[in-house]
Amino acid sequence: MTIAKYRLMDLMFLGIIALVVDLIGFFASQSDLMFLYVTLSTPILLIIYFRWGPYGLFVNGAVVILHTILYRNYEIMEMMGYAASIFAIGSAMVWFKITTKGQIRNEVILLTLYFLTGYLAMFFVQVIVQFVLYDKVEWVVLITRHAFNVLIGWVVLMIARHQTDFMVDMRKYLLKQIKERNEEEHFYES
């Protein structure tokens, strides 16, 4: 299997997980017993970026489409603003230019900053969109909607970082695996 095929399968698998957790969160938040807005695709998107870099932005598009359908947000300006906020999560990839993915994964502070960069970018784009479209920002609504998700999302990333070979640069990881396999085959042929 080529790296491109593996990437496609991995992006589809993790993308489906991101969509399913948001779908479950949507229906849970519609319940009379649930007063929280639950969306856990953000930490999954951050894991996807970690694994595949900018290719993860394709999953952002799928999340935007799902949220547009679920929340029936068909007004073009609101939809564009919401899409911009979801794509703003990708700003966390700036950390890949500042330090290595290994350091981000291994250091709690760097992983927290990586997570907060993406999440706060999404949050502040939503603030700007509210201000531009409605001339006011509903701070209480925004903060209460996102506070629970920030906490749960951070916990998800902290758990994911401890999983062997999960939060890694997949291209480098796969190339290393191929090299090791070739060396092993060469060793047994000798």
mmCIF file of N, CA, C and O in Angstrom, residues 33-137:
data_model
loop_
_atom_site.group_PDB
_atom_site.id
_atom_site.type_symbol
_atom_site.label_atom_id
_atom_site.label_comp_id
_atom_site.label_asym_id
_atom_site.label_seq_id
_atom_site.Cartn_x
_atom_site.Cartn_y
_atom_site.Cartn_z
ATOM 1 N N LEU A 33 -32.087 16.758 29.193
ATOM 2 C CA LEU A 33 -31.194 16.538 30.330
ATOM 3 C C LEU A 33 -29.815 17.160 30.109
ATOM 4 O O LEU A 33 -29.049 17.338 31.042
ATOM 5 N N MET A 34 -29.495 17.477 28.872
ATOM 6 C CA MET A 34 -28.174 17.984 28.544
ATOM 7 C C MET A 34 -28.249 19.478 28.279
ATOM 8 O O MET A 34 -28.996 19.921 27.423
ATOM 9 N N PHE A 35 -27.477 20.254 29.012
ATOM 10 C CA PHE A 35 -27.489 21.700 28.808
ATOM 11 C C PHE A 35 -26.191 22.190 28.176
ATOM 12 O O PHE A 35 -26.005 23.379 27.983
ATOM 13 N N LEU A 36 -25.308 21.264 27.833
ATOM 14 C CA LEU A 36 -24.030 21.638 27.250
ATOM 15 C C LEU A 36 -24.039 21.447 25.737
ATOM 16 O O LEU A 36 -24.731 20.589 25.214
ATOM 17 N N TYR A 37 -23.261 22.243 25.079
ATOM 18 C CA TYR A 37 -23.037 22.115 23.648
ATOM 19 C C TYR A 37 -21.788 21.257 23.495
ATOM 20 O O TYR A 37 -20.698 21.656 23.889
ATOM 21 N N VAL A 38 -21.942 20.058 22.980
ATOM 22 C CA VAL A 38 -20.829 19.126 22.917
ATOM 23 C C VAL A 38 -20.373 18.957 21.478
ATOM 24 O O VAL A 38 -21.146 18.551 20.619
ATOM 25 N N THR A 39 -19.124 19.275 21.216
ATOM 26 C CA THR A 39 -18.505 19.021 19.925
ATOM 27 C C THR A 39 -17.050 18.672 20.171
ATOM 28 O O THR A 39 -16.294 19.483 20.703
ATOM 29 N N LEU A 40 -16.702 17.456 19.852
ATOM 30 C CA LEU A 40 -15.352 16.982 20.156
ATOM 31 C C LEU A 40 -14.515 16.746 18.904
ATOM 32 O O LEU A 40 -13.509 16.051 18.967
ATOM 33 N N SER A 41 -14.918 17.311 17.792
ATOM 34 C CA SER A 41 -14.113 17.131 16.584
ATOM 35 C C SER A 41 -12.805 17.913 16.656
ATOM 36 O O SER A 41 -11.830 17.536 15.999
ATOM 37 N N THR A 42 -12.739 18.960 17.461
ATOM 38 C CA THR A 42 -11.529 19.783 17.509
ATOM 39 C C THR A 42 -10.291 18.988 17.914
ATOM 40 O O THR A 42 -9.281 19.051 17.204
ATOM 41 N N PRO A 43 -10.296 18.221 19.011
ATOM 42 C CA PRO A 43 -9.074 17.466 19.318
ATOM 43 C C PRO A 43 -8.762 16.414 18.255
ATOM 44 O O PRO A 43 -7.588 16.149 17.975
ATOM 45 N N ILE A 44 -9.782 15.868 17.621
ATOM 46 C CA ILE A 44 -9.532 14.882 16.565
ATOM 47 C C ILE A 44 -8.898 15.568 15.360
ATOM 48 O O ILE A 44 -7.965 15.044 14.749
ATOM 49 N N LEU A 45 -9.379 16.763 15.022
ATOM 50 C CA LEU A 45 -8.758 17.522 13.931
ATOM 51 C C LEU A 45 -7.298 17.825 14.257
ATOM 52 O O LEU A 45 -6.431 17.713 13.388
ATOM 53 N N LEU A 46 -7.022 18.170 15.500
ATOM 54 C CA LEU A 46 -5.645 18.468 15.892
ATOM 55 C C LEU A 46 -4.761 17.221 15.810
ATOM 56 O O LEU A 46 -3.583 17.312 15.453
ATOM 57 N N ILE A 47 -5.320 16.075 16.108
ATOM 58 C CA ILE A 47 -4.571 14.820 15.959
ATOM 59 C C ILE A 47 -4.328 14.543 14.475
ATOM 60 O O ILE A 47 -3.233 14.130 14.076
ATOM 61 N N ILE A 48 -5.332 14.798 13.647
ATOM 62 C CA ILE A 48 -5.180 14.595 12.205
ATOM 63 C C ILE A 48 -4.086 15.504 11.658
ATOM 64 O O ILE A 48 -3.249 15.072 10.857
ATOM 65 N N TYR A 49 -4.057 16.766 12.073
ATOM 66 C CA TYR A 49 -2.989 17.679 11.628
ATOM 67 C C TYR A 49 -1.630 17.132 12.057
ATOM 68 O O TYR A 49 -0.652 17.225 11.330
ATOM 69 N N PHE A 50 -1.591 16.620 13.266
ATOM 70 C CA PHE A 50 -0.352 16.074 13.792
ATOM 71 C C PHE A 50 0.128 14.942 12.893
ATOM 72 O O PHE A 50 1.312 14.822 12.602
ATOM 73 N N ARG A 51 -0.797 14.109 12.455
ATOM 74 C CA ARG A 51 -0.451 12.949 11.642
ATOM 75 C C ARG A 51 -0.165 13.316 10.179
ATOM 76 O O ARG A 51 0.750 12.778 9.581
ATOM 77 N N TRP A 52 -0.943 14.237 9.619
ATOM 78 C CA TRP A 52 -0.868 14.474 8.183
ATOM 79 C C TRP A 52 -0.688 15.932 7.772
ATOM 80 O O TRP A 52 -0.703 16.243 6.582
ATOM 81 N N GLY A 53 -0.572 16.845 8.716
ATOM 82 C CA GLY A 53 -0.383 18.248 8.365
ATOM 83 C C GLY A 53 -1.589 18.839 7.653
ATOM 84 O O GLY A 53 -2.736 18.527 7.990
ATOM 85 N N PRO A 54 -1.355 19.666 6.634
ATOM 86 C CA PRO A 54 -2.449 20.367 5.948
ATOM 87 C C PRO A 54 -3.490 19.458 5.289
ATOM 88 O O PRO A 54 -4.593 19.912 4.996
ATOM 89 N N TYR A 55 -3.165 18.201 5.049
ATOM 90 C CA TYR A 55 -4.168 17.291 4.490
ATOM 91 C C TYR A 55 -5.381 17.182 5.422
ATOM 92 O O TYR A 55 -6.474 16.861 4.979
ATOM 93 N N GLY A 56 -5.177 17.445 6.695
ATOM 94 C CA GLY A 56 -6.270 17.397 7.660
ATOM 95 C C GLY A 56 -7.354 18.424 7.400
ATOM 96 O O GLY A 56 -8.489 18.274 7.860
ATOM 97 N N LEU A 57 -7.030 19.463 6.641
ATOM 98 C CA LEU A 57 -8.027 20.494 6.356
ATOM 99 C C LEU A 57 -9.203 19.957 5.543
ATOM 100 O O LEU A 57 -10.292 20.518 5.582
ATOM 101 N N PHE A 58 -8.998 18.842 4.831
ATOM 102 C CA PHE A 58 -10.119 18.219 4.125
ATOM 103 C C PHE A 58 -11.183 17.753 5.114
ATOM 104 O O PHE A 58 -12.373 17.834 4.840
ATOM 105 N N VAL A 59 -10.743 17.270 6.266
ATOM 106 C CA VAL A 59 -11.697 16.823 7.289
ATOM 107 C C VAL A 59 -12.439 18.035 7.864
ATOM 108 O O VAL A 59 -13.617 17.939 8.187
ATOM 109 N N ASN A 60 -11.753 19.179 7.977
ATOM 110 C CA ASN A 60 -12.437 20.402 8.407
ATOM 111 C C ASN A 60 -13.646 20.672 7.518
ATOM 112 O O ASN A 60 -14.713 21.039 8.006
ATOM 113 N N GLY A 61 -13.462 20.508 6.210
ATOM 114 C CA GLY A 61 -14.568 20.727 5.272
ATOM 115 C C GLY A 61 -15.744 19.805 5.549
ATOM 116 O O GLY A 61 -16.895 20.236 5.516
ATOM 117 N N ALA A 62 -15.448 18.542 5.854
ATOM 118 C CA ALA A 62 -16.519 17.589 6.175
ATOM 119 C C ALA A 62 -17.239 17.996 7.454
ATOM 120 O O ALA A 62 -18.467 17.896 7.548
ATOM 121 N N VAL A 63 -16.489 18.485 8.450
ATOM 122 C CA VAL A 63 -17.093 18.936 9.710
ATOM 123 C C VAL A 63 -17.989 20.145 9.456
ATOM 124 O O VAL A 63 -19.100 20.226 9.995
ATOM 125 N N VAL A 64 -17.542 21.066 8.627
ATOM 126 C CA VAL A 64 -18.355 22.245 8.291
ATOM 127 C C VAL A 64 -19.662 21.813 7.633
ATOM 128 O O VAL A 64 -20.741 22.310 7.985
ATOM 129 N N ILE A 65 -19.586 20.893 6.694
ATOM 130 C CA ILE A 65 -20.794 20.419 6.011
ATOM 131 C C ILE A 65 -21.751 19.766 7.009
ATOM 132 O O ILE A 65 -22.953 20.044 7.004
ATOM 133 N N LEU A 66 -21.212 18.904 7.884
ATOM 134 C CA LEU A 66 -22.069 18.254 8.889
ATOM 135 C C LEU A 66 -22.740 19.285 9.790
ATOM 136 O O LEU A 66 -23.948 19.224 10.013
ATOM 137 N N HIS A 67 -21.980 20.253 10.292
ATOM 138 C CA HIS A 67 -22.551 21.263 11.183
ATOM 139 C C HIS A 67 -23.576 22.133 10.455
ATOM 140 O O HIS A 67 -24.582 22.527 11.050
ATOM 141 N N THR A 68 -23.325 22.412 9.192
ATOM 142 C CA THR A 68 -24.288 23.201 8.415
ATOM 143 C C THR A 68 -25.614 22.458 8.316
ATOM 144 O O THR A 68 -26.682 23.049 8.477
ATOM 145 N N ILE A 69 -25.540 21.161 8.079
ATOM 146 C CA ILE A 69 -26.758 20.349 7.972
ATOM 147 C C ILE A 69 -27.452 20.224 9.328
ATOM 148 O O ILE A 69 -28.658 20.437 9.445
ATOM 149 N N LEU A 70 -26.687 19.902 10.363
ATOM 150 C CA LEU A 70 -27.283 19.682 11.683
ATOM 151 C C LEU A 70 -27.928 20.939 12.256
ATOM 152 O O LEU A 70 -29.010 20.888 12.822
ATOM 153 N N TYR A 71 -27.232 22.053 12.130
ATOM 154 C CA TYR A 71 -27.722 23.286 12.746
ATOM 155 C C TYR A 71 -28.535 24.131 11.776
ATOM 156 O O TYR A 71 -28.929 25.245 12.116
ATOM 157 N N ARG A 72 -28.762 23.595 10.579
ATOM 158 C CA ARG A 72 -29.570 24.261 9.554
ATOM 159 C C ARG A 72 -29.161 25.722 9.383
ATOM 160 O O ARG A 72 -29.976 26.630 9.359
ATOM 161 N N ASN A 73 -27.876 25.899 9.275
ATOM 162 C CA ASN A 73 -27.295 27.226 9.162
ATOM 163 C C ASN A 73 -27.083 27.535 7.681
ATOM 164 O O ASN A 73 -25.983 27.425 7.165
ATOM 165 N N TYR A 74 -28.156 27.912 6.990
ATOM 166 C CA TYR A 74 -28.085 28.080 5.552
ATOM 167 C C TYR A 74 -27.953 29.536 5.117
ATOM 168 O O TYR A 74 -27.938 29.807 3.925
ATOM 169 N N GLU A 75 -27.877 30.464 6.065
ATOM 170 C CA GLU A 75 -27.639 31.853 5.668
ATOM 171 C C GLU A 75 -26.173 31.970 5.305
ATOM 172 O O GLU A 75 -25.291 31.595 6.077
ATOM 173 N N ILE A 76 -25.912 32.490 4.125
ATOM 174 C CA ILE A 76 -24.577 32.419 3.534
ATOM 175 C C ILE A 76 -23.501 33.089 4.399
ATOM 176 O O ILE A 76 -22.421 32.530 4.582
ATOM 177 N N MET A 77 -23.772 34.246 4.958
ATOM 178 C CA MET A 77 -22.747 34.940 5.755
ATOM 179 C C MET A 77 -22.453 34.177 7.052
ATOM 180 O O MET A 77 -21.299 34.053 7.442
ATOM 181 N N GLU A 78 -23.494 33.692 7.702
ATOM 182 C CA GLU A 78 -23.280 32.920 8.922
ATOM 183 C C GLU A 78 -22.529 31.632 8.621
ATOM 184 O O GLU A 78 -21.624 31.247 9.358
ATOM 185 N N MET A 79 -22.898 30.987 7.536
ATOM 186 C CA MET A 79 -22.258 29.739 7.156
ATOM 187 C C MET A 79 -20.777 29.981 6.829
ATOM 188 O O MET A 79 -19.906 29.216 7.245
ATOM 189 N N MET A 80 -20.486 31.035 6.116
ATOM 190 C CA MET A 80 -19.091 31.346 5.784
ATOM 191 C C MET A 80 -18.289 31.681 7.033
ATOM 192 O O MET A 80 -17.136 31.272 7.171
ATOM 193 N N GLY A 81 -18.905 32.425 7.943
ATOM 194 C CA GLY A 81 -18.223 32.750 9.202
ATOM 195 C C GLY A 81 -17.956 31.519 10.039
ATOM 196 O O GLY A 81 -16.870 31.357 10.610
ATOM 197 N N TYR A 82 -18.927 30.632 10.094
ATOM 198 C CA TYR A 82 -18.750 29.394 10.854
ATOM 199 C C TYR A 82 -17.677 28.520 10.215
ATOM 200 O O TYR A 82 -16.829 27.949 10.894
ATOM 201 N N ALA A 83 -17.708 28.441 8.882
ATOM 202 C CA ALA A 83 -16.683 27.662 8.170
ATOM 203 C C ALA A 83 -15.291 28.235 8.448
ATOM 204 O O ALA A 83 -14.341 27.487 8.700
ATOM 205 N N ALA A 84 -15.181 29.557 8.439
ATOM 206 C CA ALA A 84 -13.889 30.194 8.735
ATOM 207 C C ALA A 84 -13.416 29.838 10.142
ATOM 208 O O ALA A 84 -12.223 29.600 10.366
ATOM 209 N N SER A 85 -14.349 29.772 11.094
ATOM 210 C CA SER A 85 -13.947 29.437 12.465
ATOM 211 C C SER A 85 -13.451 27.997 12.566
ATOM 212 O O SER A 85 -12.486 27.718 13.261
ATOM 213 N N ILE A 86 -14.091 27.073 11.838
ATOM 214 C CA ILE A 86 -13.650 25.678 11.855
ATOM 215 C C ILE A 86 -12.279 25.551 11.185
ATOM 216 O O ILE A 86 -11.394 24.851 11.675
ATOM 217 N N PHE A 87 -12.096 26.239 10.080
ATOM 218 C CA PHE A 87 -10.792 26.179 9.404
ATOM 219 C C PHE A 87 -9.704 26.889 10.200
ATOM 220 O O PHE A 87 -8.524 26.584 10.056
ATOM 221 N N ALA A 88 -10.074 27.817 11.082
ATOM 222 C CA ALA A 88 -9.096 28.517 11.912
ATOM 223 C C ALA A 88 -8.391 27.568 12.875
ATOM 224 O O ALA A 88 -7.284 27.870 13.333
ATOM 225 N N ILE A 89 -8.993 26.428 13.162
ATOM 226 C CA ILE A 89 -8.348 25.437 14.027
ATOM 227 C C ILE A 89 -6.990 25.049 13.438
ATOM 228 O O ILE A 89 -6.033 24.786 14.162
ATOM 229 N N GLY A 90 -6.899 25.065 12.128
ATOM 230 C CA GLY A 90 -5.653 24.728 11.445
ATOM 231 C C GLY A 90 -4.495 25.642 11.782
ATOM 232 O O GLY A 90 -3.327 25.309 11.535
ATOM 233 N N SER A 91 -4.775 26.796 12.373
ATOM 234 C CA SER A 91 -3.690 27.706 12.759
ATOM 235 C C SER A 91 -2.751 27.067 13.776
ATOM 236 O O SER A 91 -1.606 27.511 13.928
ATOM 237 N N ALA A 92 -3.209 26.025 14.442
ATOM 238 C CA ALA A 92 -2.347 25.324 15.407
ATOM 239 C C ALA A 92 -1.122 24.726 14.730
ATOM 240 O O ALA A 92 -0.087 24.514 15.376
ATOM 241 N N MET A 93 -1.207 24.484 13.417
ATOM 242 C CA MET A 93 -0.071 23.902 12.704
ATOM 243 C C MET A 93 1.137 24.822 12.678
ATOM 244 O O MET A 93 2.226 24.388 12.309
ATOM 245 N N VAL A 94 0.969 26.074 13.085
ATOM 246 C CA VAL A 94 2.115 26.981 13.164
ATOM 247 C C VAL A 94 3.173 26.419 14.117
ATOM 248 O O VAL A 94 4.371 26.659 13.947
ATOM 249 N N TRP A 95 2.738 25.632 15.092
ATOM 250 C CA TRP A 95 3.676 25.033 16.049
ATOM 251 C C TRP A 95 4.635 24.067 15.376
ATOM 252 O O TRP A 95 5.744 23.837 15.860
ATOM 253 N N PHE A 96 4.243 23.486 14.236
ATOM 254 C CA PHE A 96 5.136 22.568 13.530
ATOM 255 C C PHE A 96 6.323 23.306 12.926
ATOM 256 O O PHE A 96 7.342 22.690 12.622
ATOM 257 N N LYS A 97 6.184 24.622 12.761
ATOM 258 C CA LYS A 97 7.293 25.447 12.259
ATOM 259 C C LYS A 97 8.189 25.921 13.399
ATOM 260 O O LYS A 97 9.347 26.239 13.187
ATOM 261 N N ILE A 98 7.639 25.964 14.610
ATOM 262 C CA ILE A 98 8.370 26.479 15.760
ATOM 263 C C ILE A 98 9.192 25.388 16.435
ATOM 264 O O ILE A 98 10.320 25.619 16.864
ATOM 265 N N THR A 99 8.631 24.193 16.516
ATOM 266 C CA THR A 99 9.286 23.091 17.207
ATOM 267 C C THR A 99 8.914 21.772 16.531
ATOM 268 O O THR A 99 8.120 21.766 15.594
ATOM 269 N N THR A 100 9.466 20.689 17.006
ATOM 270 C CA THR A 100 9.180 19.390 16.384
ATOM 271 C C THR A 100 7.887 18.802 16.944
ATOM 272 O O THR A 100 7.480 19.118 18.067
ATOM 273 N N LYS A 101 7.306 17.913 16.170
ATOM 274 C CA LYS A 101 6.090 17.241 16.625
ATOM 275 C C LYS A 101 6.382 16.373 17.844
ATOM 276 O O LYS A 101 5.542 16.247 18.731
ATOM 277 N N GLY A 102 7.574 15.793 17.880
ATOM 278 C CA GLY A 102 7.963 14.979 19.037
ATOM 279 C C GLY A 102 7.989 15.785 20.322
ATOM 280 O O GLY A 102 7.532 15.313 21.370
ATOM 281 N N GLN A 103 8.515 17.004 20.241
ATOM 282 C CA GLN A 103 8.538 17.861 21.433
ATOM 283 C C GLN A 103 7.124 18.252 21.847
ATOM 284 O O GLN A 103 6.814 18.285 23.034
ATOM 285 N N ILE A 104 6.294 18.570 20.868
ATOM 286 C CA ILE A 104 4.911 18.939 21.185
ATOM 287 C C ILE A 104 4.224 17.774 21.893
ATOM 288 O O ILE A 104 3.553 17.960 22.902
ATOM 289 N N ARG A 105 4.401 16.591 21.359
ATOM 290 C CA ARG A 105 3.747 15.406 21.940
ATOM 291 C C ARG A 105 4.266 15.124 23.346
ATOM 292 O O ARG A 105 3.494 14.749 24.226
ATOM 293 N N ASN A 106 5.553 15.274 23.557
ATOM 294 C CA ASN A 106 6.161 14.866 24.822
ATOM 295 C C ASN A 106 6.051 15.885 25.943
ATOM 296 O O ASN A 106 6.176 15.534 27.107
ATOM 297 N N GLU A 107 5.835 17.139 25.602
ATOM 298 C CA GLU A 107 5.788 18.182 26.625
ATOM 299 C C GLU A 107 4.343 18.677 26.787
ATOM 300 O O GLU A 107 3.742 19.198 25.853
ATOM 301 N N VAL A 108 3.837 18.544 27.996
ATOM 302 C CA VAL A 108 2.446 18.902 28.283
ATOM 303 C C VAL A 108 2.175 20.367 27.954
ATOM 304 O O VAL A 108 1.137 20.696 27.374
ATOM 305 N N ILE A 109 3.109 21.233 28.281
ATOM 306 C CA ILE A 109 2.895 22.664 28.033
ATOM 307 C C ILE A 109 2.804 22.936 26.528
ATOM 308 O O ILE A 109 1.919 23.666 26.084
ATOM 309 N N LEU A 110 3.703 22.351 25.747
ATOM 310 C CA LEU A 110 3.659 22.568 24.299
ATOM 311 C C LEU A 110 2.390 21.977 23.683
ATOM 312 O O LEU A 110 1.782 22.588 22.802
ATOM 313 N N LEU A 111 1.991 20.805 24.146
ATOM 314 C CA LEU A 111 0.758 20.201 23.626
ATOM 315 C C LEU A 111 -0.454 21.051 24.003
ATOM 316 O O LEU A 111 -1.367 21.241 23.198
ATOM 317 N N THR A 112 -0.437 21.594 25.210
ATOM 318 C CA THR A 112 -1.523 22.480 25.646
ATOM 319 C C THR A 112 -1.558 23.737 24.783
ATOM 320 O O THR A 112 -2.628 24.186 24.360
ATOM 321 N N LEU A 113 -0.393 24.316 24.497
ATOM 322 C CA LEU A 113 -0.334 25.501 23.642
ATOM 323 C C LEU A 113 -0.791 25.181 22.217
ATOM 324 O O LEU A 113 -1.487 25.985 21.590
ATOM 325 N N TYR A 114 -0.412 24.023 21.718
ATOM 326 C CA TYR A 114 -0.859 23.569 20.398
ATOM 327 C C TYR A 114 -2.387 23.496 20.363
ATOM 328 O O TYR A 114 -3.031 24.029 19.461
ATOM 329 N N PHE A 115 -2.965 22.866 21.377
ATOM 330 C CA PHE A 115 -4.420 22.737 21.468
ATOM 331 C C PHE A 115 -5.090 24.101 21.591
ATOM 332 O O PHE A 115 -6.040 24.409 20.860
ATOM 333 N N LEU A 116 -4.595 24.926 22.502
ATOM 334 C CA LEU A 116 -5.221 26.234 22.725
ATOM 335 C C LEU A 116 -5.094 27.159 21.527
ATOM 336 O O LEU A 116 -5.994 27.967 21.271
ATOM 337 N N THR A 117 -4.001 27.045 20.783
ATOM 338 C CA THR A 117 -3.846 27.874 19.587
ATOM 339 C C THR A 117 -4.987 27.613 18.614
ATOM 340 O O THR A 117 -5.635 28.544 18.130
ATOM 341 N N GLY A 118 -5.245 26.352 18.341
ATOM 342 C CA GLY A 118 -6.336 26.011 17.422
ATOM 343 C C GLY A 118 -7.696 26.361 17.981
ATOM 344 O O GLY A 118 -8.542 26.931 17.289
ATOM 345 N N TYR A 119 -7.908 26.037 19.251
ATOM 346 C CA TYR A 119 -9.230 26.260 19.828
ATOM 347 C C TYR A 119 -9.524 27.751 19.986
ATOM 348 O O TYR A 119 -10.633 28.204 19.668
ATOM 349 N N LEU A 120 -8.557 28.508 20.445
ATOM 350 C CA LEU A 120 -8.782 29.950 20.615
ATOM 351 C C LEU A 120 -8.935 30.657 19.278
ATOM 352 O O LEU A 120 -9.693 31.634 19.170
ATOM 353 N N ALA A 121 -8.236 30.173 18.241
ATOM 354 C CA ALA A 121 -8.418 30.757 16.909
ATOM 355 C C ALA A 121 -9.864 30.571 16.455
ATOM 356 O O ALA A 121 -10.494 31.510 15.954
ATOM 357 N N MET A 122 -10.398 29.364 16.665
ATOM 358 C CA MET A 122 -11.793 29.107 16.311
ATOM 359 C C MET A 122 -12.720 30.023 17.125
ATOM 360 O O MET A 122 -13.629 30.647 16.577
ATOM 361 N N PHE A 123 -12.474 30.103 18.417
ATOM 362 C CA PHE A 123 -13.306 30.899 19.312
ATOM 363 C C PHE A 123 -13.321 32.373 18.888
ATOM 364 O O PHE A 123 -14.385 32.984 18.773
ATOM 365 N N PHE A 124 -12.143 32.938 18.650
ATOM 366 C CA PHE A 124 -12.090 34.363 18.330
ATOM 367 C C PHE A 124 -12.614 34.672 16.929
ATOM 368 O O PHE A 124 -13.149 35.767 16.700
ATOM 369 N N VAL A 125 -12.527 33.730 16.006
ATOM 370 C CA VAL A 125 -13.179 33.947 14.710
ATOM 371 C C VAL A 125 -14.694 33.993 14.911
ATOM 372 O O VAL A 125 -15.383 34.831 14.326
ATOM 373 N N GLN A 126 -15.226 33.129 15.787
ATOM 374 C CA GLN A 126 -16.655 33.171 16.088
ATOM 375 C C GLN A 126 -17.034 34.494 16.747
ATOM 376 O O GLN A 126 -18.102 35.048 16.455
ATOM 377 N N VAL A 127 -16.180 35.016 17.605
ATOM 378 C CA VAL A 127 -16.424 36.319 18.237
ATOM 379 C C VAL A 127 -16.485 37.406 17.168
ATOM 380 O O VAL A 127 -17.409 38.229 17.147
ATOM 381 N N ILE A 128 -15.515 37.414 16.276
ATOM 382 C CA ILE A 128 -15.464 38.428 15.220
ATOM 383 C C ILE A 128 -16.691 38.322 14.317
ATOM 384 O O ILE A 128 -17.300 39.345 13.961
ATOM 385 N N VAL A 129 -17.072 37.105 13.962
ATOM 386 C CA VAL A 129 -18.244 36.906 13.100
ATOM 387 C C VAL A 129 -19.497 37.433 13.788
ATOM 388 O O VAL A 129 -20.312 38.130 13.161
ATOM 389 N N GLN A 130 -19.668 37.124 15.073
ATOM 390 C CA GLN A 130 -20.837 37.641 15.794
ATOM 391 C C GLN A 130 -20.841 39.165 15.799
ATOM 392 O O GLN A 130 -21.876 39.793 15.577
ATOM 393 N N PHE A 131 -19.693 39.750 16.041
ATOM 394 C CA PHE A 131 -19.624 41.206 16.101
ATOM 395 C C PHE A 131 -19.930 41.825 14.740
ATOM 396 O O PHE A 131 -20.690 42.793 14.644
ATOM 397 N N VAL A 132 -19.365 41.267 13.683
ATOM 398 C CA VAL A 132 -19.578 41.819 12.337
ATOM 399 C C VAL A 132 -21.034 41.644 11.893
ATOM 400 O O VAL A 132 -21.640 42.564 11.341
ATOM 401 N N LEU A 133 -21.601 40.468 12.144
ATOM 402 C CA LEU A 133 -22.960 40.206 11.661
ATOM 403 C C LEU A 133 -24.050 40.807 12.536
ATOM 404 O O LEU A 133 -25.103 41.192 12.036
ATOM 405 N N TYR A 134 -23.814 40.879 13.843
ATOM 406 C CA TYR A 134 -24.889 41.272 14.763
ATOM 407 C C TYR A 134 -24.565 42.500 15.615
ATOM 408 O O TYR A 134 -25.372 42.893 16.459
ATOM 409 N N ASP A 135 -23.408 43.084 15.456
ATOM 410 C CA ASP A 135 -22.968 44.259 16.228
ATOM 411 C C ASP A 135 -22.934 44.012 17.725
ATOM 412 O O ASP A 135 -23.012 44.948 18.521
ATOM 413 N N LYS A 136 -22.870 42.748 18.125
ATOM 414 C CA LYS A 136 -22.731 42.415 19.530
ATOM 415 C C LYS A 136 -22.131 41.018 19.629
ATOM 416 O O LYS A 136 -22.173 40.238 18.684
ATOM 417 N N VAL A 137 -21.557 40.745 20.779
ATOM 418 C CA VAL A 137 -20.970 39.428 21.026
ATOM 419 C C VAL A 137 -21.647 38.853 22.264
ATOM 420 O O VAL A 137 -21.703 39.501 23.310
#
